[in-house]
Short mmCIF file of C-alpha atoms and ligand atoms in Angstrom, two decimals:
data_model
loop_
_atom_site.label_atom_id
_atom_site.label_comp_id
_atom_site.label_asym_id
_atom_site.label_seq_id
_atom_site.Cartn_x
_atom_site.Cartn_y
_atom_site.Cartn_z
CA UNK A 1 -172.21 -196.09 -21.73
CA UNK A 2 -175.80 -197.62 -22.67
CA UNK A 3 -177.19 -196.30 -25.99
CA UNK A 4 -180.08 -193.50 -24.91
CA UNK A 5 -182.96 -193.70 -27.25
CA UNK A 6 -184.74 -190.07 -26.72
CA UNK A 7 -188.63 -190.31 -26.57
CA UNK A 8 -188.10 -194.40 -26.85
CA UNK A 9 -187.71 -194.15 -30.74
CA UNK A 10 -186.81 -196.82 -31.90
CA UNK A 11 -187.17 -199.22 -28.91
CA UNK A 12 -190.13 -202.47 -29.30
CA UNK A 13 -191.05 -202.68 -25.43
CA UNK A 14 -193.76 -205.12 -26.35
CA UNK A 15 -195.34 -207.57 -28.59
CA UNK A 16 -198.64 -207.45 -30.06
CA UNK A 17 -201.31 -208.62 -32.08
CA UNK A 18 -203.37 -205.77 -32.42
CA UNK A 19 -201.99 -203.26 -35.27
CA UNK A 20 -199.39 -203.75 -37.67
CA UNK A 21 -197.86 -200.40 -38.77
CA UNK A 22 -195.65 -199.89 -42.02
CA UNK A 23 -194.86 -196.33 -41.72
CA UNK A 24 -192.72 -196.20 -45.11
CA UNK A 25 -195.66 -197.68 -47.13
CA UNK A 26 -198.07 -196.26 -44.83
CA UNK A 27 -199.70 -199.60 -43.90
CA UNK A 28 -202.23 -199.79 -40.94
CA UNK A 29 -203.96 -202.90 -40.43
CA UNK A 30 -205.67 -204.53 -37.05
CA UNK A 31 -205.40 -208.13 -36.94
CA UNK A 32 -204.08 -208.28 -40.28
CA UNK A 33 -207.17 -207.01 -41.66
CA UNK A 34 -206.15 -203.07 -43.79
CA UNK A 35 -207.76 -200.37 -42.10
CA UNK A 36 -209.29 -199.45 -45.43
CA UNK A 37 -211.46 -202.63 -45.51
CA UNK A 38 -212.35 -202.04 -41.81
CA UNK A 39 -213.44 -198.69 -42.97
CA UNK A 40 -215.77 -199.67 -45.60
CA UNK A 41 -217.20 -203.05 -44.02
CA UNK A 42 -217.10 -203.02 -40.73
CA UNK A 43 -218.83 -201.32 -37.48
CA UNK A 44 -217.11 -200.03 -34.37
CA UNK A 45 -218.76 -202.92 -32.57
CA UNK A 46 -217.57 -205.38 -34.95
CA UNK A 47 -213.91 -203.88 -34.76
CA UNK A 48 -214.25 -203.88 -31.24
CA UNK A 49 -214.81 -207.41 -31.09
CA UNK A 50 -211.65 -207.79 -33.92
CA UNK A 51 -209.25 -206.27 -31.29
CA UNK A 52 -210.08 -207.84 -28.25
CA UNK A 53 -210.36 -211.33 -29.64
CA UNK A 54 -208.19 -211.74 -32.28
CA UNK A 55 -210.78 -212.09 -34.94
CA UNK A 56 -213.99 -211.22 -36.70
CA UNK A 57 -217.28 -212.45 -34.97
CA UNK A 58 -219.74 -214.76 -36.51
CA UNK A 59 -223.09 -213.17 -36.91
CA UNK A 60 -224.50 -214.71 -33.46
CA UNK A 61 -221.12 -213.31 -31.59
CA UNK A 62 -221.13 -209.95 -33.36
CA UNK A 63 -225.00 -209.73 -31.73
CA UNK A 64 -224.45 -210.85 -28.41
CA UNK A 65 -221.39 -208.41 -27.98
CA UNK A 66 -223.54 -205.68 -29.40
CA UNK A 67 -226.44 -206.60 -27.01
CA UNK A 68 -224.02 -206.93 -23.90
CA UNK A 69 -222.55 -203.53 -25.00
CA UNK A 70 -226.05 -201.40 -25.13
CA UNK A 71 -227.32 -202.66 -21.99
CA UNK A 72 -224.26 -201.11 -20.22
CA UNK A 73 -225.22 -197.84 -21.89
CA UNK A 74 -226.07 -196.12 -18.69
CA UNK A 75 -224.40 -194.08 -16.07
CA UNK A 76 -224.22 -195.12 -12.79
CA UNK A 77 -226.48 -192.03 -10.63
CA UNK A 78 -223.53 -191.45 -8.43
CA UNK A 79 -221.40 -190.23 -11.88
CA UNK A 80 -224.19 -188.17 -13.14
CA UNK A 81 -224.20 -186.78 -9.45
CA UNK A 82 -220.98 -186.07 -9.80
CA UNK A 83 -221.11 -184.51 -13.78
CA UNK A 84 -223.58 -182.39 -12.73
CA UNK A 85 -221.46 -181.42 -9.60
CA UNK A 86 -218.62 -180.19 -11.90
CA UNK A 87 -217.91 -176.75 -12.48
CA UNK A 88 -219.37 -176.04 -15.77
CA UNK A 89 -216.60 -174.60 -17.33
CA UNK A 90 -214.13 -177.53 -17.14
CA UNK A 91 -212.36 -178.87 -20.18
CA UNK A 92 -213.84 -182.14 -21.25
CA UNK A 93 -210.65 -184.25 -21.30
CA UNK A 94 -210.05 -183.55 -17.33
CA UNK A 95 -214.18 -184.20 -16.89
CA UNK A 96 -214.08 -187.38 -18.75
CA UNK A 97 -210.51 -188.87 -16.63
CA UNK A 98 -212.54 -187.71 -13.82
CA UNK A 99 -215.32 -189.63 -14.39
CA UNK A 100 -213.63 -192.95 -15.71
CA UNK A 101 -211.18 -192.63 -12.62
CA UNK A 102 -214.33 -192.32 -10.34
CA UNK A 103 -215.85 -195.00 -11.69
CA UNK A 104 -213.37 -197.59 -9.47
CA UNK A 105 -215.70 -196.03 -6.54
CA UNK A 106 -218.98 -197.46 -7.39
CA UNK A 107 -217.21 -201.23 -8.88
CA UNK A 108 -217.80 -203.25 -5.93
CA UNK A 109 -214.43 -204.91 -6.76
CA UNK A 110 -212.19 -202.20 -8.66
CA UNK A 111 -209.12 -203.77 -8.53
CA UNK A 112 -209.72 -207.33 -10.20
CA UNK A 113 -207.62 -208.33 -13.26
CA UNK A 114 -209.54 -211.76 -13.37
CA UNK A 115 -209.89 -212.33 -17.19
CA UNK A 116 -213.65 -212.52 -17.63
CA UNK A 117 -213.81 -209.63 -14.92
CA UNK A 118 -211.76 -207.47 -16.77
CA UNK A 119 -213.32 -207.98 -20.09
CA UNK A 120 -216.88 -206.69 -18.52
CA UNK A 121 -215.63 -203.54 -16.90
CA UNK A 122 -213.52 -202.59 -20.42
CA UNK A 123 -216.81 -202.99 -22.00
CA UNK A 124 -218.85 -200.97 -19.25
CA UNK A 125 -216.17 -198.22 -19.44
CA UNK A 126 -216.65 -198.30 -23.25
CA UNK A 127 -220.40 -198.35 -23.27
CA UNK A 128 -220.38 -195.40 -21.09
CA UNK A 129 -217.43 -192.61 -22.23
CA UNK A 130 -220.38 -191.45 -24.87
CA UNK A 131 -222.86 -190.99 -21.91
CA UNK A 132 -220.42 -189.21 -19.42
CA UNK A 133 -219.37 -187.00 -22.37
CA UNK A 134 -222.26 -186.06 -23.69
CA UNK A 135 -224.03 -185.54 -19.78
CA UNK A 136 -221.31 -182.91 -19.19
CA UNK A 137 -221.93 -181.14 -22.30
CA UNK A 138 -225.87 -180.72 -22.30
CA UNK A 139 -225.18 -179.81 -18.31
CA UNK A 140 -222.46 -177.05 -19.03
CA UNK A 141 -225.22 -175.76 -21.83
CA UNK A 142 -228.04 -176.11 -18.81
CA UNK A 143 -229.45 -178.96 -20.43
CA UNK A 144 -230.72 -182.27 -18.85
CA UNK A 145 -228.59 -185.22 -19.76
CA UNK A 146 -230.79 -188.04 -21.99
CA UNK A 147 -231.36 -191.29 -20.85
CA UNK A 148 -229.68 -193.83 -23.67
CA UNK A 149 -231.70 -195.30 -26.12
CA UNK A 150 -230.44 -199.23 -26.11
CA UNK A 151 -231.91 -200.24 -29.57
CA UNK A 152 -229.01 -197.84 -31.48
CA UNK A 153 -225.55 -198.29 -32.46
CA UNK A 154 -222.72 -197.47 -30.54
CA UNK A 155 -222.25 -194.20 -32.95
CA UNK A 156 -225.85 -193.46 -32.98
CA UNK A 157 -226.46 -193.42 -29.47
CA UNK A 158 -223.65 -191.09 -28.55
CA UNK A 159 -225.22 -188.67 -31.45
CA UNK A 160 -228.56 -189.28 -29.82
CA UNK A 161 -227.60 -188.68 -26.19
CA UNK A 162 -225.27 -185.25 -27.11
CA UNK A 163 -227.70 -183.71 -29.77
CA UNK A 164 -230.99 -184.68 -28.30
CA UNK A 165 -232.25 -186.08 -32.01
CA UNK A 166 -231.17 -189.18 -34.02
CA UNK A 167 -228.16 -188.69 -36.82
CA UNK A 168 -229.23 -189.40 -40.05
CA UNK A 169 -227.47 -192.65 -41.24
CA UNK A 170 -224.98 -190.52 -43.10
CA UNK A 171 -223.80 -189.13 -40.23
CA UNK A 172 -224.30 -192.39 -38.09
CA UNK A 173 -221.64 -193.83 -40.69
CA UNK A 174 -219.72 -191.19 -40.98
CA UNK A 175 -219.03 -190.87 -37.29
CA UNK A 176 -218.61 -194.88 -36.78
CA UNK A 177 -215.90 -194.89 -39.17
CA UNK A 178 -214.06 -192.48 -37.12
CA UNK A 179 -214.37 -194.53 -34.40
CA UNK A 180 -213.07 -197.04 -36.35
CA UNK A 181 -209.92 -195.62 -37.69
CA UNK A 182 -208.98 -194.29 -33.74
CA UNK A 183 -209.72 -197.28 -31.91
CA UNK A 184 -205.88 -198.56 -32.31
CA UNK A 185 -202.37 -197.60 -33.33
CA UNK A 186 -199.51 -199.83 -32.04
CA UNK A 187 -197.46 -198.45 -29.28
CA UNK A 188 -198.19 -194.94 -29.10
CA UNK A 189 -197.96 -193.05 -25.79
CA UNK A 190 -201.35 -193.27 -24.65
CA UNK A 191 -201.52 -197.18 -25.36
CA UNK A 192 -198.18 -197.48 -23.62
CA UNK A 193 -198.86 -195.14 -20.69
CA UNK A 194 -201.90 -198.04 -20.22
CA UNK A 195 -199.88 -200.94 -20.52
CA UNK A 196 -197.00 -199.64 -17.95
CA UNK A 197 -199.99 -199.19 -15.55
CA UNK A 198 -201.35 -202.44 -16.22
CA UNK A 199 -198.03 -204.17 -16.25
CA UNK A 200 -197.57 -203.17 -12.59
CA UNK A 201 -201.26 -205.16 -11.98
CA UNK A 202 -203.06 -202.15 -11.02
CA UNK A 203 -206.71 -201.80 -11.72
CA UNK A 204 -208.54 -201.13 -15.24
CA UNK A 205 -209.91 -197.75 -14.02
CA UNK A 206 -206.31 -196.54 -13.24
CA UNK A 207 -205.32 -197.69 -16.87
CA UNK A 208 -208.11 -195.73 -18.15
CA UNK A 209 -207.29 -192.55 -16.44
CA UNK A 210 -203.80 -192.63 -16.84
CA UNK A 211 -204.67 -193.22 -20.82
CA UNK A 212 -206.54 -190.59 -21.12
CA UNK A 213 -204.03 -188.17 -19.81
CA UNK A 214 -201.14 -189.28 -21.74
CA UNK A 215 -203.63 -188.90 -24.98
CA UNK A 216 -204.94 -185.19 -24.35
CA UNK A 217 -201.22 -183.97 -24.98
CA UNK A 218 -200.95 -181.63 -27.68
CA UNK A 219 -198.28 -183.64 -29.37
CA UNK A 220 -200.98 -186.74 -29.52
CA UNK A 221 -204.65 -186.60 -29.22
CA UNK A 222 -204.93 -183.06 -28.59
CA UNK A 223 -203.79 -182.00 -32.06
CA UNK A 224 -207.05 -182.76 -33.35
CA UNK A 225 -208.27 -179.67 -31.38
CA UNK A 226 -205.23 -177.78 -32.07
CA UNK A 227 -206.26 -177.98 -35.89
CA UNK A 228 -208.96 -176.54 -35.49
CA UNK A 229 -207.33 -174.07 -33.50
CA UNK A 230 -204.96 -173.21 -36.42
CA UNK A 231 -208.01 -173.41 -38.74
CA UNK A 232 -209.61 -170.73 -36.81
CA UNK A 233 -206.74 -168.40 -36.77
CA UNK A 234 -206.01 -168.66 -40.66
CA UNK A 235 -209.45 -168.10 -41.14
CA UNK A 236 -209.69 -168.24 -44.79
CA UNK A 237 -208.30 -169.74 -48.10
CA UNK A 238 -206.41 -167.00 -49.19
CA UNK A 239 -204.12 -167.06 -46.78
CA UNK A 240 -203.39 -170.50 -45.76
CA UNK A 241 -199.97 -169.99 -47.42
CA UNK A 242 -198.74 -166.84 -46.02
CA UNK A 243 -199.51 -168.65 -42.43
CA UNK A 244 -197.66 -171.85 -43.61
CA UNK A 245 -194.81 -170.22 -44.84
CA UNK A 246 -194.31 -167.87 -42.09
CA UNK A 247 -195.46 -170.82 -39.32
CA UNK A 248 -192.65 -172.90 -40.98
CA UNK A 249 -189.92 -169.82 -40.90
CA UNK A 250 -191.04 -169.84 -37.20
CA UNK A 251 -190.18 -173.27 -37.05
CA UNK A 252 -193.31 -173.87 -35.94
CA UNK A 253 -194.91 -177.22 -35.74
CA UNK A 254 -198.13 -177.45 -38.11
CA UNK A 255 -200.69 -179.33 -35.87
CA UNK A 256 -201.72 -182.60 -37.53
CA UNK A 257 -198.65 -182.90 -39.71
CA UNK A 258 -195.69 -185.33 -39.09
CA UNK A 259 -195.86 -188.62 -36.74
CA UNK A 260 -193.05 -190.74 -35.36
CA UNK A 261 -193.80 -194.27 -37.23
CA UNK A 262 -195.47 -192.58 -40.41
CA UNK A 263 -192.69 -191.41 -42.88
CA UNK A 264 -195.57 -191.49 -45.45
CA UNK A 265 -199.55 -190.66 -45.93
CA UNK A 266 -200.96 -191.43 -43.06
CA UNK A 267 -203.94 -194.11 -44.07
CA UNK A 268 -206.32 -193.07 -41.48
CA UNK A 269 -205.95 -189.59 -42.68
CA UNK A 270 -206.55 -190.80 -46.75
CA UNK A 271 -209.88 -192.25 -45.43
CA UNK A 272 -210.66 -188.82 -43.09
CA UNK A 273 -210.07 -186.89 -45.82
CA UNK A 274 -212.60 -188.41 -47.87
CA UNK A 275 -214.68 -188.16 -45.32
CA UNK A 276 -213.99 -184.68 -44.60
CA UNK A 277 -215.05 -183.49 -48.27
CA UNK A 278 -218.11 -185.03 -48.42
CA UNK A 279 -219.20 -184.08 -45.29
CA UNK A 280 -218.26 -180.53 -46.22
CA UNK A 281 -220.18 -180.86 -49.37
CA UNK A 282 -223.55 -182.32 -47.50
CA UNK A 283 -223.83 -179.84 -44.84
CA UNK A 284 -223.05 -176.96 -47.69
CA UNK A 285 -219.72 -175.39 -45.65
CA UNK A 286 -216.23 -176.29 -47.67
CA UNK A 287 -214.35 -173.43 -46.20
CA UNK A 288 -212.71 -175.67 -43.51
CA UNK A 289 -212.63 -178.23 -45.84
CA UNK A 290 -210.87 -176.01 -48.61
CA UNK A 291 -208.33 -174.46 -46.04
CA UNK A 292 -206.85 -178.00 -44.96
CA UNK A 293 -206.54 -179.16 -48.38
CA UNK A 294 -204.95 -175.94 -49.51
CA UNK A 295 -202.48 -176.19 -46.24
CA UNK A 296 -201.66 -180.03 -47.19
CA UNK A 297 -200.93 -178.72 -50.59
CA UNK A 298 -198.54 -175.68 -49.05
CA UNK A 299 -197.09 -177.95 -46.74
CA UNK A 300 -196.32 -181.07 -49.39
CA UNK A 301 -194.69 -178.52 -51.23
CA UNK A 302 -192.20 -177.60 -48.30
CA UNK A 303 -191.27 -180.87 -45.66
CA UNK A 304 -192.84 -183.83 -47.93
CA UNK A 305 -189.44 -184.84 -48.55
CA UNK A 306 -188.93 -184.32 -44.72
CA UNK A 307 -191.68 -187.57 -44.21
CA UNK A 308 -193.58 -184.94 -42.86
CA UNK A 309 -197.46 -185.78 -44.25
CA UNK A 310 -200.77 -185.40 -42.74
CA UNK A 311 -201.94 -187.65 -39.68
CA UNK A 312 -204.74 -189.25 -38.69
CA UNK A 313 -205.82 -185.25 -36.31
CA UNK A 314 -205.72 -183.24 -39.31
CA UNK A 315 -208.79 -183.98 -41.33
CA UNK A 316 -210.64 -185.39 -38.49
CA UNK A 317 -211.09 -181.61 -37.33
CA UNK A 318 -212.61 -180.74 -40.01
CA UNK A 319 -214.76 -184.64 -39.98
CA UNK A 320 -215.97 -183.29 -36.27
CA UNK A 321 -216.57 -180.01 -37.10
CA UNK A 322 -218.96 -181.06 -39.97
CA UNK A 323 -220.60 -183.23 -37.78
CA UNK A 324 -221.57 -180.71 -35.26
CA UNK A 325 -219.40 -181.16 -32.63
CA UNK A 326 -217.95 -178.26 -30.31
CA UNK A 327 -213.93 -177.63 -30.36
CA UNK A 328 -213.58 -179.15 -26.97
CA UNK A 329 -215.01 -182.41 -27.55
CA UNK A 330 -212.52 -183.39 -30.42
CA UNK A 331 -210.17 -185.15 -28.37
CA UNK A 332 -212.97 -186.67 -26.21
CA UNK A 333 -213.70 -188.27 -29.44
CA UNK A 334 -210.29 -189.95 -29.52
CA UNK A 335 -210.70 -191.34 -26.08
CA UNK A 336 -214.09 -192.31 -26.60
CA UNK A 337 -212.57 -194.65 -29.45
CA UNK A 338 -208.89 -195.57 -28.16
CA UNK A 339 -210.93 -197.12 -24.73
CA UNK A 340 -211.10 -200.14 -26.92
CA UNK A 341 -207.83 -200.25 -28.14
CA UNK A 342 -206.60 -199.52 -24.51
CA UNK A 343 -208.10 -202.31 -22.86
CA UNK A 344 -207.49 -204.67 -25.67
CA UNK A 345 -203.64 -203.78 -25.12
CA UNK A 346 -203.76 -204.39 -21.08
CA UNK A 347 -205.76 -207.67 -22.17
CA UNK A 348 -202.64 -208.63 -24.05
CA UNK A 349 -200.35 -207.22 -21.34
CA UNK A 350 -202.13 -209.09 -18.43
CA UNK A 351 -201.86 -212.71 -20.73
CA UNK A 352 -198.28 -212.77 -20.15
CA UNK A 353 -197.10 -210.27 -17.96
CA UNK A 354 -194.09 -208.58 -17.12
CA UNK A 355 -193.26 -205.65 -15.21
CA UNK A 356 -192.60 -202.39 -17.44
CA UNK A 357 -189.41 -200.85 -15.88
CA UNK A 358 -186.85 -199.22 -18.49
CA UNK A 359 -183.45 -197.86 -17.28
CA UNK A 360 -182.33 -194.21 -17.03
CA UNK A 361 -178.66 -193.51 -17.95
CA UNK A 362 -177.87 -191.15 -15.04
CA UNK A 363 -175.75 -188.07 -15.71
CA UNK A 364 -175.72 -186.19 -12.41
CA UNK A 365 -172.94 -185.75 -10.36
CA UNK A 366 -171.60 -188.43 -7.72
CA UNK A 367 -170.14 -188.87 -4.25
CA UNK A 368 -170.76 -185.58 -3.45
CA UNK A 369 -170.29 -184.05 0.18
CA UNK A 370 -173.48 -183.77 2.32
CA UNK A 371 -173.59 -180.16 3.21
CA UNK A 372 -175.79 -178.82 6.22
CA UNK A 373 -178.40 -176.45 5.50
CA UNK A 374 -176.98 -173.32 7.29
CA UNK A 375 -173.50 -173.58 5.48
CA UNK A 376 -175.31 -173.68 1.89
CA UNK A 377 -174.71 -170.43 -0.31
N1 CMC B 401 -194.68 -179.30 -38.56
C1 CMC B 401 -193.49 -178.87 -38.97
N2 CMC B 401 -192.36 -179.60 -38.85
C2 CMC B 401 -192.46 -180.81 -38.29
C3 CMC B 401 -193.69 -181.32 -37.83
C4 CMC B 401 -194.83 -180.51 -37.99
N3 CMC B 401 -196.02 -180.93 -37.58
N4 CMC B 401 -193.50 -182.54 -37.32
C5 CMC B 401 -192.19 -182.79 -37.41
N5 CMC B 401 -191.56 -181.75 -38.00
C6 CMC B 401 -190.12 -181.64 -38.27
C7 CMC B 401 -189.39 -181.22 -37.02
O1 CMC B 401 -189.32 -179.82 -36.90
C8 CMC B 401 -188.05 -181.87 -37.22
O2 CMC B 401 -187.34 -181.12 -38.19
P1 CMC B 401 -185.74 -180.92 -38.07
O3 CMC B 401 -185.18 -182.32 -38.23
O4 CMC B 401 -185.42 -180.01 -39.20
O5 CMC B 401 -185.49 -180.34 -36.71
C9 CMC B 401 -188.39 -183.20 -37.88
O6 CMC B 401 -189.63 -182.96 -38.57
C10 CMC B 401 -188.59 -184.35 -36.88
O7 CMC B 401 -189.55 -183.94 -35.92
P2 CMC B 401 -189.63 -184.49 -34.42
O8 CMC B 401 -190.50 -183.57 -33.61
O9 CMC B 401 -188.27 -184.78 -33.89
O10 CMC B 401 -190.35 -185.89 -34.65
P3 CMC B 401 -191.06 -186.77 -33.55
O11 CMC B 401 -191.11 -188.15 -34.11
O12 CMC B 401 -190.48 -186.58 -32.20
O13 CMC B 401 -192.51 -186.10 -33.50
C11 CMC B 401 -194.76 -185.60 -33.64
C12 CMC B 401 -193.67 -186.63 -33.96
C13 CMC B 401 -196.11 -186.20 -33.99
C14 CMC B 401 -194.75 -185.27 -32.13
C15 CMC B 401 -194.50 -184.31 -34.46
O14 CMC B 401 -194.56 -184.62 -35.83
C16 CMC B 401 -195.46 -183.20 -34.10
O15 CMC B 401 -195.24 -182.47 -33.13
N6 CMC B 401 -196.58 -183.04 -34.89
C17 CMC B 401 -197.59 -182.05 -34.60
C18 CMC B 401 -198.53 -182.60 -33.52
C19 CMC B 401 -199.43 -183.69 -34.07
O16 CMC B 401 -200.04 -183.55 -35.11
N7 CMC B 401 -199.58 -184.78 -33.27
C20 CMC B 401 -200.45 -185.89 -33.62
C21 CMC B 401 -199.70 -187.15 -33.94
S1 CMC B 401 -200.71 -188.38 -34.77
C22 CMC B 401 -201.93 -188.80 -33.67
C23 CMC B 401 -201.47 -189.50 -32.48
O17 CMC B 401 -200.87 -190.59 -32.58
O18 CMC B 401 -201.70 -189.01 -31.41
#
């Protein structure tokens, strides 16, 4: 009988350049570069460029890709028809695979996987997640969508076009390093949901869509929202431990807590947290901020020795939440990021391709007897 490995554990389906993970030593690096040193030096844009070319740009590169970038800023009017055709009360995650899926519809040739092809509409579907988001959510608040403004930053235009002002450069930063520390992570489910689609040569828009629906899972993306979730029902300090204790009793999983590579500290989540505190500080509310640290604490305390540590979801809720953002639009802000890593993975999948198609170990009954539909009890 073939081994079964449950939920793929275990199994390398692929090989890539992208991100090394050490999930003993909690080692994250893209391209070989450690995401800590991404974090403090680079841009989205620049790590962008990292990912889907194997290396950093030279000064000239870095600009063109920026400039090729901004100018596809803008939504096609047929998806702002549709945005503001959607029922205002949809979730954001279904609004936004809506959107990238209907984007195919105005690409006057969806389905090519040419190289140079596929590179441009990756980079138009990047450029213009932050627009499609942020449309929805000034239209489900009866607001008119704003028209990009080209001269900013990938960060600072996505502030711009959701808040209707321009982030301060504190919160430009603080918001481009999240991007940052999403935009890749090895094989995980969204990245491989992409690269089965892509293996089978269908189009970058199906990738995309497909991506985004494996990532708004609870168990993956979405537990950035359900954080906040659990956040909101502790509701304060003093009694993040009773809620721990009696959550883990439960056996209850605690939402942005364990992973299946990291057996350590997350490193995206060292840099969050960081991020998360000081944010806290600035904007003068620490009770989210206090109530994470005070569940890590509770938690290290009860399943460190378990592997079980905090991921990359738990302290960007409270990152988010200190930068304005709405509950809802958490996960968004995954996707908005992961689109890079996404297509850089199909780019690598489409080099030197090969049909994704595991094995099942079947353990149903056989040869059994046909029996007509009137003689069944
Ligand atoms: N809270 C409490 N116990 C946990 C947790 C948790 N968050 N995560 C794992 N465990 C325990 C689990 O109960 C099990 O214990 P036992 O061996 O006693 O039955 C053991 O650890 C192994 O757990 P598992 O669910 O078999 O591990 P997995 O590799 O299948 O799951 C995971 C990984 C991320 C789905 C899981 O840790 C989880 O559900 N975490 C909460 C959701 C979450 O934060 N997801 C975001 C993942 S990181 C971002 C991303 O890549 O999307």
């Amino acid at each position: 009988m073939a081994v079964v490995s449950k939920g793929l554990e275990g199994i390398v389906a692929a090989e890539t350049q992208m991100s090394f993970i050490d999930g003993e030593k909690g080692v994250l690096e893209y391209v070989g570069i450690a995401i800590d040193e991404l974090a403090r030096n680079s841009t989205f844009e620049e790590t962008v460029f990292l990912l889907w070319n194997q290396r950093l740009p030279r000064k000239a590169e870095l600009d063109a890709f920026n400039k090729a970038l901004r100018a596809q800023y803008d939504l096609p009017p047929f998806i702002d028809g549709l945005i503001a055709a959607f029922p205002k009360n949809a979730q954001p995650m279904h609004v936004l695979r809506t959107a990238v899926s209907a984007m195919a519809l105005v690409d006057p040739n969806p389905n090519s996987i040419e190289p140079a092809e596929y590179r441009a509409k990756a980079l138009a579907i990047l450029a213009k997640t932050g627009a499609i988001i942020a449309a929805f959510d000034r239209r489900r608040r009866g607001l008119e969508p704003i028209k990009p403004d080209h001269s900013l930053s990938f960060a600072a235009n996505f502030l711009y076009l959701l808040n209707g002002s321009k982030p301060t450069p504190t919160m430009e930063r603080a918001f481009d390093v999240c991007m940052i520390l999403h935009a890749d992570h090895g094989l995980n489910a969204s990245t491989f949901t992409g690269r089965v689609i892509a293996s089978t040569l269908s189009d970058i828009y199906s990738v995309m869509s497909g991506a985004i629906g494996a990532l708004r899972g609870p168990l993956h993306g979405g537990a950035n929202e359900g954080v906040m979730v659990m956040l909101e029902e502790i509701g304060s300090v003093e009694k993040v431990d009773a809620w721990v204790d009696d959550a883990l009793k439960n056996k209850k999983k605690i939402m942005g807590f364990g992973h299946r590579v990291y057996k350590a500290y997350d490193p995206r989540a060292t840099y969050l947290k960081t991020l998360a505190e000081q944010l806290s500080k600035d904007t003068g509310n620490e009770k989210l901020y206090q109530m994470s640290s005070g569940i890590e604490k509770r938690m290290h305390d009860a399943v460190a020795a378990k592997g079980i540590y905090p991921n990359v979801d738990f302290y960007s809720a409270t990152t988010y939440h200190a930068l304005g953002l709405k509950l809802d639009l958490f996960t968004p802000m995954f996707a908005l990021s992961r689109i890079s890593g996404w297509a850089a993975h199909c780019i690598e999948q489409l080099a030197a391709n090969r049909l994704i198609r595991p094995d099942a170990e079947y353990t149903g009954p056989h040869e059994v007897d046909y029996t007509p539909i009137d003689r069944r009890g």
